[in-house]
Short mmCIF file of C-alpha atoms in Angstrom, two decimals:
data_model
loop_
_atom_site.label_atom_id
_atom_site.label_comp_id
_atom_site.label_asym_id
_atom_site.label_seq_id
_atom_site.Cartn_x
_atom_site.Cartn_y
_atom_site.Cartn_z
CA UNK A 1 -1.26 9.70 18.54
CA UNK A 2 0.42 6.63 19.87
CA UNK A 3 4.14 5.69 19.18
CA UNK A 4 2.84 2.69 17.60
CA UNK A 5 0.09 4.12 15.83
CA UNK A 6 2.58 6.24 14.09
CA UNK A 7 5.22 3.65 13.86
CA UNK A 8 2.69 1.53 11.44
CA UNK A 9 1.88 4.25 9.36
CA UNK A 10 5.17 5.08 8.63
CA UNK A 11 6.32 1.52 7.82
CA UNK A 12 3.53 1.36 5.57
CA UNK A 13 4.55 5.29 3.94
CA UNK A 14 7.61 3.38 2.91
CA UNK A 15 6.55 0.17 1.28
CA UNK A 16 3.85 2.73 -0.32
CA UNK A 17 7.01 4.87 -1.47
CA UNK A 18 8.45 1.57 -3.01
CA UNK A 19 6.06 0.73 -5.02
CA UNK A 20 5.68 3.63 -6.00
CA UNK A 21 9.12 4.01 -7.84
CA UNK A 22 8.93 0.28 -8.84
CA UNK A 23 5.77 1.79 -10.74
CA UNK A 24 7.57 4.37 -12.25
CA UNK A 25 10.56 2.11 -13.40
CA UNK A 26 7.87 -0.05 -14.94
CA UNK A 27 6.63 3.52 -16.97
CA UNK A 28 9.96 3.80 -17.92
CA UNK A 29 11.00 1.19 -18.83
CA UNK A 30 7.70 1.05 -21.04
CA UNK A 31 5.94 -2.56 -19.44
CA UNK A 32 3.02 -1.71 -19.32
CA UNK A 33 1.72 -5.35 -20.37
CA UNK A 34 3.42 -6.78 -17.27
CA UNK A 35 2.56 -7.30 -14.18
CA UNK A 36 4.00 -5.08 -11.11
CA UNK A 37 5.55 -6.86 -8.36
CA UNK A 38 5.22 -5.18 -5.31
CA UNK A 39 6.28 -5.17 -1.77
CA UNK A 40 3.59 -6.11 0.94
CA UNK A 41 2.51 -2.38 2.71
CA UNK A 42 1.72 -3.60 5.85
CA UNK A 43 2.85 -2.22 8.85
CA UNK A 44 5.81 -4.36 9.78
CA UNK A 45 8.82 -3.21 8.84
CA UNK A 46 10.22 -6.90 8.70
CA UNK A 47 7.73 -7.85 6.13
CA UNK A 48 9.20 -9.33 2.64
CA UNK A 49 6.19 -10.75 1.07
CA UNK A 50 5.48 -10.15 -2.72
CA UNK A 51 2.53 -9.54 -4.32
CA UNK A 52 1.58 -8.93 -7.87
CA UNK A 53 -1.11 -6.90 -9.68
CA UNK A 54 -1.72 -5.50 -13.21
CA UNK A 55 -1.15 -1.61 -13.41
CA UNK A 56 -5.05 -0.70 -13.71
CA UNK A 57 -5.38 -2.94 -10.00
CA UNK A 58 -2.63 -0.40 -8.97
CA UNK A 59 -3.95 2.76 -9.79
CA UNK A 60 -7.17 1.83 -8.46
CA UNK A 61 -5.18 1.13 -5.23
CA UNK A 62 -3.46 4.40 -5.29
CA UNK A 63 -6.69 6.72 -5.99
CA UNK A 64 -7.27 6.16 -2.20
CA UNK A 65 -4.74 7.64 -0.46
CA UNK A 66 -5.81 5.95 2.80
CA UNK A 67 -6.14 2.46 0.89
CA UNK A 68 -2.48 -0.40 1.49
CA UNK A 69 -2.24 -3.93 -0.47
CA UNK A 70 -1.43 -6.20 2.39
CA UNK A 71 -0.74 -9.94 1.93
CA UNK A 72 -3.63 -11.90 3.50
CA UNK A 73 -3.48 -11.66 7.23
CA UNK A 74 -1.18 -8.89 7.18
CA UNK A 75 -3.57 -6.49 7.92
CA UNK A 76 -3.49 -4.96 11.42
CA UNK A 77 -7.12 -4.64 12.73
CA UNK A 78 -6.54 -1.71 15.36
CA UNK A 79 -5.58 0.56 12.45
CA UNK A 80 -7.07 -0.06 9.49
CA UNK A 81 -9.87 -2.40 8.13
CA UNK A 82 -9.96 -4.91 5.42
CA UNK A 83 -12.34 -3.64 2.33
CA UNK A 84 -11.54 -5.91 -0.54
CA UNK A 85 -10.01 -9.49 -1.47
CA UNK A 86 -8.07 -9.96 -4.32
CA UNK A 87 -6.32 -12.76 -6.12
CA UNK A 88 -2.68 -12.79 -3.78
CA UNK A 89 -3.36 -9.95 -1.71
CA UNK A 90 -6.13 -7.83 0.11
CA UNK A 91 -6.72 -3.97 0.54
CA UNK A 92 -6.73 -2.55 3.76
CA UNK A 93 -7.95 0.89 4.43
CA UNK A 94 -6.75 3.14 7.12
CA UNK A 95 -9.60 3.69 10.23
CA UNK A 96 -10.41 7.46 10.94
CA UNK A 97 -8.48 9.85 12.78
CA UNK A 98 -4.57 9.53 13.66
CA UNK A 99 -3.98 6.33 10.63
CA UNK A 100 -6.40 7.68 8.35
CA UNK A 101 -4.29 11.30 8.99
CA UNK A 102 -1.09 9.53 8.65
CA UNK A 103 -1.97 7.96 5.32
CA UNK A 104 -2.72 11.25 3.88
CA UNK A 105 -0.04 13.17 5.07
CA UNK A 106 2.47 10.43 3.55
CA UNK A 107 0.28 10.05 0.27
CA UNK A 108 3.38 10.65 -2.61
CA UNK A 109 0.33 11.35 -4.81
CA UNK A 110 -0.99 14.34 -3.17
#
C-alpha cells in the first residue's frame, strides 16, 4: 500500500465519519423532511465544499461501503472511479485492492 494511497482513504474515513454523526443529529433531532448537508468525502483533507442530499440519497450512499459523495471534480481517478452524477455532487467508488480494502475497513456501518 502506498503512503498516499492510504493517506486518501483515511481523509475520506473522516469526512465519511462526519457525515455520519451529522446524520445521526438529524435522527435526533427528528428532520427527517430536511435535507442533510454534508461535507465533500474526497480525499483532500483541505476540502470544505458542501453538498446536500435528502436522507433516502444518503442511505443509498452508505449501503456501499466502498461508495464517497465527492463534489464534481473532486474525485481522484488513481483510486477510485466515478459511478453516478447527481444534482450537486457525484459518487465515487473505491477501485479494487488497497482503496477498495481501506474503505471497508473504515466503513462505521460494518
Amino acid at each position: 500500500m502506498s503512503a498516499r494511497e492510504k493517506q486518501i482513504g483515511l481523509n475520506e474515513a473522516v469526512f465519511r465519519e462526519v457525515n455520519e454523526r451529522i446524520e445521526g443529529l438529524a435522527e435526533t433531532f427528528d428532520i427527517k423532511s430536511e435535507p442533510l448537508d454534508l461535507v465533500c468525502e474526497c480525499g483532500d483533507a483541505t476540502c470544505v465544499q458542501r453538498i446536500t442530499m435528502t436522507r433516502a440519497e444518503y442511505e443509498e450512499l452508505r449501503s456501499d461501503p466502498h461508495q464517497f459523495a465527492v463534489h464534481p471534480g473532486h474525485e481522484i481517478p488513481s483510486v477510485e472511479t466515478v459511478v453516478g452524477k447527481r444534482k450537486g455532487y457525484d459518487i465515487v467508488e473505491k477501485d479494487r485492492g488497497v482503496p477498495e480494502q481501506v474503505a471497508e475497513r473504515t466503513d462505521p456501518r460494518s
